[in-house]
Coordinates of C-alpha atoms in Angstrom, one line a residue:
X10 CA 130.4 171.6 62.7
X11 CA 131.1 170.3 66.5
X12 CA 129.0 171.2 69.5
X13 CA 130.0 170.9 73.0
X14 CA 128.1 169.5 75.6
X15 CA 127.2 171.6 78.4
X16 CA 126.2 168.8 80.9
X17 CA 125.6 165.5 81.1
X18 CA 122.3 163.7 82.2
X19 CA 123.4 160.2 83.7
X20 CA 120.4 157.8 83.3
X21 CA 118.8 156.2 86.7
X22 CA 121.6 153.5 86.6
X23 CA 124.4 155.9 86.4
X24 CA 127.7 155.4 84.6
X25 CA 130.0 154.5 87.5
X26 CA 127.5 151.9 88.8
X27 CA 126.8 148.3 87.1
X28 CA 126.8 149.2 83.4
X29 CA 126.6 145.4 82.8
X30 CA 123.0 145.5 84.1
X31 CA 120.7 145.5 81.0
X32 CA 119.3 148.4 80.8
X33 CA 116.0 146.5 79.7
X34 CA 116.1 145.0 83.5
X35 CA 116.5 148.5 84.8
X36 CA 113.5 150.0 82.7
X37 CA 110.9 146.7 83.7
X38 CA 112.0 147.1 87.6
X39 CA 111.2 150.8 87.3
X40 CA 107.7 150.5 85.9
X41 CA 104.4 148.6 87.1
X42 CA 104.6 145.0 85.1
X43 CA 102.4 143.4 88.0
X44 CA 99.3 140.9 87.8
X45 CA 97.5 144.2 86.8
X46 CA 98.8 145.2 84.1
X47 CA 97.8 144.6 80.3
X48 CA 101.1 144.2 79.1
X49 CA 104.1 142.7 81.0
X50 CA 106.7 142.6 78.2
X51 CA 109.9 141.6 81.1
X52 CA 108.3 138.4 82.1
X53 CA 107.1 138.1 78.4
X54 CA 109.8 138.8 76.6
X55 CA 112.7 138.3 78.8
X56 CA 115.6 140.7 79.6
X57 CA 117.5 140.0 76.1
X58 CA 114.7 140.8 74.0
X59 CA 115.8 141.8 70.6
X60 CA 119.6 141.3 72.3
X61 CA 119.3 144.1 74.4
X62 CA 122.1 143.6 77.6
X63 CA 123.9 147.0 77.2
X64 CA 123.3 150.3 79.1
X65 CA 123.1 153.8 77.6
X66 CA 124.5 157.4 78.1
X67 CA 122.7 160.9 77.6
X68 CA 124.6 164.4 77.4
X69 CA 122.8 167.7 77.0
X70 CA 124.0 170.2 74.1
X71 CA 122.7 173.8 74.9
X72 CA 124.0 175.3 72.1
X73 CA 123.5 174.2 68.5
X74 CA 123.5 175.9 65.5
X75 CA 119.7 176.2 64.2
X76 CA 117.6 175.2 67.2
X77 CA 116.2 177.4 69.7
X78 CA 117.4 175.5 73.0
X79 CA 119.9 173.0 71.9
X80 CA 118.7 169.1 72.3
X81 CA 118.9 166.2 74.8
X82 CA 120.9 163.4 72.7
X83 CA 121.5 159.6 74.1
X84 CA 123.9 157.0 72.4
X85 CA 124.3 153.2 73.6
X86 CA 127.5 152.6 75.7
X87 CA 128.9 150.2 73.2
X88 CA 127.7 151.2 70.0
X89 CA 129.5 148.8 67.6
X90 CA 131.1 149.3 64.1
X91 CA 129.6 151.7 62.0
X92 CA 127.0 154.8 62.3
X93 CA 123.5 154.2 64.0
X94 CA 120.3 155.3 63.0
X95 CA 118.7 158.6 64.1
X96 CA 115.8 158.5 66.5
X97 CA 114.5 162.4 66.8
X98 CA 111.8 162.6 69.8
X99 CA 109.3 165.6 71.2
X100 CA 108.3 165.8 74.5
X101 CA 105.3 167.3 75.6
X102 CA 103.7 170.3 76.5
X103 CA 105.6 172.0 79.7
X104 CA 107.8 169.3 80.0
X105 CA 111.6 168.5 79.0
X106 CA 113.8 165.2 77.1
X107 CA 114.8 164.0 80.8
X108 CA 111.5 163.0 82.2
X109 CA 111.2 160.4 79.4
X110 CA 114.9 159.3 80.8
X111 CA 113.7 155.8 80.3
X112 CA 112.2 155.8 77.3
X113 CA 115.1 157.5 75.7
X114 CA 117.7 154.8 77.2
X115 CA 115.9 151.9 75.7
X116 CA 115.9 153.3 72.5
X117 CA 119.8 154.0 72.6
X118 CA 120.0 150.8 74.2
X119 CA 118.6 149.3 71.3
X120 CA 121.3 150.5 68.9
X121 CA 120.3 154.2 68.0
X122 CA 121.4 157.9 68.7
X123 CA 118.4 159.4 69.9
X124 CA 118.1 163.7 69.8
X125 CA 115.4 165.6 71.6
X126 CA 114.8 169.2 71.0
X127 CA 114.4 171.6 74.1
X128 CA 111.8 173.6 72.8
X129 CA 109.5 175.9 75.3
X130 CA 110.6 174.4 78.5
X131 CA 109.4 177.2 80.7
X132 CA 106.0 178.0 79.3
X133 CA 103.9 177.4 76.3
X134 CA 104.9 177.5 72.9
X135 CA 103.7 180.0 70.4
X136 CA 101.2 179.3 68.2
X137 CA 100.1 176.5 70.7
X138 CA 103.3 174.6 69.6
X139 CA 101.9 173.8 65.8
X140 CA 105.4 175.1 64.7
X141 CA 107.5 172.6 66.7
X142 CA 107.4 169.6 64.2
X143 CA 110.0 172.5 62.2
X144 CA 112.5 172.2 65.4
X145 CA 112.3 168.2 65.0
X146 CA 113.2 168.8 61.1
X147 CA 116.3 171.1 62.2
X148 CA 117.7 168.1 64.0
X149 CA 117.1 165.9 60.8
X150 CA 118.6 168.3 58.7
X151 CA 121.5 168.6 61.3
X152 CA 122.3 164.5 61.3
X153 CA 121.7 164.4 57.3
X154 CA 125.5 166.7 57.1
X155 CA 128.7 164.0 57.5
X156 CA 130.6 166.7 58.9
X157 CA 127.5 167.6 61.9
X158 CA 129.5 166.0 64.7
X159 CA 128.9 165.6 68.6
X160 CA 131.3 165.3 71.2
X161 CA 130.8 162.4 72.7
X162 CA 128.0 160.5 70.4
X163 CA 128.7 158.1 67.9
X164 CA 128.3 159.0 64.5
X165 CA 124.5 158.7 62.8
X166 CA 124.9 156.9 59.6
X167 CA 122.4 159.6 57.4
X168 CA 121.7 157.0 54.7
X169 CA 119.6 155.1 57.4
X170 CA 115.9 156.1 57.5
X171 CA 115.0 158.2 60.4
X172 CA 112.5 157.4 63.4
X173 CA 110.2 160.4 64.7
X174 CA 108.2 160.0 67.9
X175 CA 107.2 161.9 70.3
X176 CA 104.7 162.5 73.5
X177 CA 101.5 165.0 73.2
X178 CA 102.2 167.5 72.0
X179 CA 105.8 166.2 70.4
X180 CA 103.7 163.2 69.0
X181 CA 101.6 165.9 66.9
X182 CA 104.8 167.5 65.8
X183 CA 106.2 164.2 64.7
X184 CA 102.7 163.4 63.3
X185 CA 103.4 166.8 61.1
X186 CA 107.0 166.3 60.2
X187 CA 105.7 162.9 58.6
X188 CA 102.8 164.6 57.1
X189 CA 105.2 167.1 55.2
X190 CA 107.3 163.8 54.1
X191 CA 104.6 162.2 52.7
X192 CA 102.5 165.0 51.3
X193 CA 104.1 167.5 49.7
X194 CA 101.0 169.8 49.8
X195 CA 100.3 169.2 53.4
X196 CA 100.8 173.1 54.7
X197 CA 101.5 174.8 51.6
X198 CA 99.7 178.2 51.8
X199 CA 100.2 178.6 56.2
X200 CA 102.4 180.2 58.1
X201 CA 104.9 177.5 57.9
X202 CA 104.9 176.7 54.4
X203 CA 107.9 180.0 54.0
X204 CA 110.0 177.8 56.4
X205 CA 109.6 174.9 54.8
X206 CA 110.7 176.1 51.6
X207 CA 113.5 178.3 52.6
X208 CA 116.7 176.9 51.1
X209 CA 115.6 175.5 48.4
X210 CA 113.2 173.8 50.7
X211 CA 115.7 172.3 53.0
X212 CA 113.7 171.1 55.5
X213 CA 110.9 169.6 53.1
X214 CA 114.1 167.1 52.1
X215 CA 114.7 166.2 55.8
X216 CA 110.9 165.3 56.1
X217 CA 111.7 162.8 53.3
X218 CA 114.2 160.8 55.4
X219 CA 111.3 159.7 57.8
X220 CA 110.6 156.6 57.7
X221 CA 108.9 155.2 60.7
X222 CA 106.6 157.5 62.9
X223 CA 105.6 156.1 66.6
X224 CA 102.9 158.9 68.4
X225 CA 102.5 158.3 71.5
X226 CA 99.3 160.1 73.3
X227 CA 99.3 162.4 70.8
X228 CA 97.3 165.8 70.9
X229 CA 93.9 166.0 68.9
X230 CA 94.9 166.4 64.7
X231 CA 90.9 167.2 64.5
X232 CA 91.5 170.6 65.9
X233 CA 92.7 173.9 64.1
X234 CA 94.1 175.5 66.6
X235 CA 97.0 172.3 66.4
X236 CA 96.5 171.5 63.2
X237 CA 97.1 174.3 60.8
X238 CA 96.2 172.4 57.7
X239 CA 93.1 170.4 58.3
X240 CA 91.7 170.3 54.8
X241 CA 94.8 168.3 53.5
X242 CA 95.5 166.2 56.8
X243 CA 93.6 163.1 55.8
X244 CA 95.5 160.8 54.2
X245 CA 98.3 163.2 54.2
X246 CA 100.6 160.1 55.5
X247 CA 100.0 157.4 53.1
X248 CA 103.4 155.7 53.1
X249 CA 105.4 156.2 56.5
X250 CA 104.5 153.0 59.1
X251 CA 102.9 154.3 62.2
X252 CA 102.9 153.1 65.4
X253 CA 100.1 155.4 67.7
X254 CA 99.7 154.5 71.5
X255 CA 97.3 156.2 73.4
X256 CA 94.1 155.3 75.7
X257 CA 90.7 155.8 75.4
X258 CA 90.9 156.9 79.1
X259 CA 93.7 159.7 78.9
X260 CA 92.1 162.6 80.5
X261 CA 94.6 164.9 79.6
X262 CA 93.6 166.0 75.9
X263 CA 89.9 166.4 74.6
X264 CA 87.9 163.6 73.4
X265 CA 84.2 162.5 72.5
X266 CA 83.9 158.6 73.8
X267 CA 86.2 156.1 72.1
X268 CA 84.5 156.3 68.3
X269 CA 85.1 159.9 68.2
X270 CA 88.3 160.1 70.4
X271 CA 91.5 161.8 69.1
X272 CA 93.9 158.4 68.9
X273 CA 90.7 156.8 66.3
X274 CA 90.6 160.5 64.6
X275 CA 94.5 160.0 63.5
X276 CA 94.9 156.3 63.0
X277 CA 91.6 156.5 60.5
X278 CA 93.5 159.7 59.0
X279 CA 96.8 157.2 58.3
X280 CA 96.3 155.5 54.9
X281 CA 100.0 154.3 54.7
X282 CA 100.0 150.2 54.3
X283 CA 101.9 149.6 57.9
X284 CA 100.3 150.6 60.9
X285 CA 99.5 149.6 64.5
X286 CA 96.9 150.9 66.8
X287 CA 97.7 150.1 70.2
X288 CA 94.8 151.5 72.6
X289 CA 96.2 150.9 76.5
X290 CA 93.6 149.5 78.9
X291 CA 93.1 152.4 81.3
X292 CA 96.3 154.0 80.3
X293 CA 96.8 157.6 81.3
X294 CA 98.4 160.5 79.4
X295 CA 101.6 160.9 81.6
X296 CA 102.3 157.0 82.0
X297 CA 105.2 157.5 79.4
X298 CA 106.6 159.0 82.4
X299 CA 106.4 155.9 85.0
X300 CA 105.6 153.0 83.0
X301 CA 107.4 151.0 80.9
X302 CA 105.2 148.7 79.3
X303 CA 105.1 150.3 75.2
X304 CA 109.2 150.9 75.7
X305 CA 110.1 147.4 74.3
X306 CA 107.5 148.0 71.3
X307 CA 108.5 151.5 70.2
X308 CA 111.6 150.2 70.1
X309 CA 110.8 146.8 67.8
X310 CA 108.8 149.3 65.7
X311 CA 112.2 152.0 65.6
X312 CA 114.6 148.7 64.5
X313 CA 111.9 147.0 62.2
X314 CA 111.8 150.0 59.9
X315 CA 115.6 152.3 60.5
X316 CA 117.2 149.0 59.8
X317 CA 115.1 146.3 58.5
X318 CA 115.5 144.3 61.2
X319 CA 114.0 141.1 60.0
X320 CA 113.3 139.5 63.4
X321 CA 111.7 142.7 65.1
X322 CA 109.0 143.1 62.3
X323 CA 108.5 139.4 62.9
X324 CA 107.3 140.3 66.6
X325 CA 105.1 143.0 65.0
X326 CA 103.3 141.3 62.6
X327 CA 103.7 137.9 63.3
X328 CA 102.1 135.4 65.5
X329 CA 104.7 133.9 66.9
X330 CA 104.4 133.5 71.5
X331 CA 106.5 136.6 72.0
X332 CA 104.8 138.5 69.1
X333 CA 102.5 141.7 69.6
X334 CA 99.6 140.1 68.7
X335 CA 100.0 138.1 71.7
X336 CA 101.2 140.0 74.4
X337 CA 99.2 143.0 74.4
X338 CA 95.9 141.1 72.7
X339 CA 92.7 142.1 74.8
X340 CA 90.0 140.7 72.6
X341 CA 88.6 137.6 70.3
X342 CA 90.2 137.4 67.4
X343 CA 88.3 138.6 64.3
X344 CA 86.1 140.4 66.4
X345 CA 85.4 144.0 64.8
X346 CA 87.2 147.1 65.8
X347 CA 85.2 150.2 66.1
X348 CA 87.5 152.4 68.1
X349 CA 85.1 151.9 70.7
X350 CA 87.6 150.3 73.5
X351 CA 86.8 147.2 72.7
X352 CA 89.4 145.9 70.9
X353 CA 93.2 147.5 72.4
X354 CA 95.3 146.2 69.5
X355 CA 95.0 146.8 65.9
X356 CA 97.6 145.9 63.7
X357 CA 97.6 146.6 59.6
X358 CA 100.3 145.2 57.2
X359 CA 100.6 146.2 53.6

């Protein structure tokens, strides 16, 4: 199967200008790396971190066979021998792939095809969007078939494990698509459980190709209304690496102060052996949109696990001068984490 793209979104550095310009220099310029902020990961890490010098393309596919609004899909401009791995992000409520632009280039930039579904982009999604983590499943699904095939975008290699991410509400349906990989039993008996199943359980299979899961500002998991399957949540992702990044001071979903706050409720509901906590100092909910400072990370995290990349799990959990530990440390070492705000960075290693 082919689709046809029915535009083409050119990145803030468009095509006919300086693709030579790394797009990691174009993502640092465009965000707020002063004095004030708590991570500057340009002056840090330098404009070749991880070797990324290469700019990025995004075309948008309206029509696709199985998803309700097509999907927003990125590639790097010089993508090498070979298939890349599968990055599959959802955006948030209300909102659409392009105004995380930035985020999306880096990823490509770093060596992956990235897909974003275009679900609900002119109102709210039924069932206050608990079903969308199905749409992110399609596109799996769609990238696991050798002869899927889009005009334009390098071919995703579907042996390679698959990234899911996503912002707000996206982050709680990547959250659930990696819930359903783990944990077979997580939603049996709801109104999705038919879905999952159909086809000899089609998209269950897809939900077993994750294998890395970054939420970023996700909605609440503690709440019903979002979470159809509360009783068999916790612990329901037990082996997929997570990477969460939120704030105790976004504003934008509900919380109870910093013990009790939605990002703590999650990352104490992970049991899986890899996982990073990464709590923003007086981040908001839409910075995603205008600030680039977790972009290098998410995408360390995305090549550490899709392709074992060696030297970017060595900036995770190492403690090396460019590692994570260091740049985005906020507090004495050792000191004890409460999900209080005290401490910004938590990082686990099986």
């Amino acid at each position: 199967a082919r689709a046809e793209a029915a535009e083409e979104e050119l990145p803030g550095i468009a095509k006919d200008q300086d693709e030579r310009r790394s797009l990691w220099s174009a993502a640092c310029s465009h965000g707020d790396h002063g004095p004030s902020c708590p991570l500057r990961p340009c002056a840090e890490l330098g404009d070749n971190f991880l070797g990324v010098t290469q700019a990025s393309y995004c075309k948008v596919f309206q029509n696709v066979t199985g998803l309700q609004r097509g999907m927003h899909v990125c590639a790097p401009n010089n993508p090498g021998d070979g298939p890349l791995p599968l990055f599959v992000f959802g955006h948030g409520h209300m909102t659409e792939p392009k105004v995380y632009r930035w985020l999306l280039h880096t990823i490509a930039a770093s060596g992956f095809v990235t897909a974003s579904y275009r679900a609900c982009l002119l109102g709210p999604c039924p069932d206050a969007g608990s079903g969308e983590f199905l749409e992110m499943l399609r596109i799996v699904d769609l990238f696991s078939k050798p002869s899927f095939r889009l005009d334009g975008i390098p071919a995703v290699d579907p042996s390679l494990p698959v990234v899911v991410s996503g912002h707000s509400e996206g982050g709680r349906a990547a959250i659930m698509a990696a819930a359903v990989g783990d944990s077979p039993a997580y939603l049996q008996g709801t109104t999705h459980a038919a879905e999952l199943d159909k086809e000899d359980g089609r998209l269950r299979k897809a939900a077993t190709r994750i294998g890395a899961l970054a939420a970023l500002h996700p909605d609440p998991m503690y709440e019903a209304i979002l979470n159809p399957d509360l009783p068999r949540f916790q612990g329901a992702i037990s082996k997929t690496p997570v990477l969460e990044v939120c704030s105790g001071f976004d504003v934008s979903i509900p919380f109870l102060p910093f013990k009790n706050s939605s990002c703590w409720y999650f990352f104490n509901a992970v049991t899986s052996p890899d996982r990073i906590y990464w709590d923003q100092p007086f981040g908001m909910h839409d910075e995603l949109y205008h600030s680039t400072s977790s972009y290098p990370w998410v995408a360390t995290f995305s090549r550490a696990y899709a392709l074992g990349d060696r030297e970017a799990k060595e900036l995770l959990f190492g403690d090396c001068p460019k590692c994570m530990r260091r740049a985005a440390a906020r507090a004495v070492p050792g000191e004890l984490h409460l999900g209080e705000g005290n401490i910004s960075l938590l990082i686990c290693s099986g």
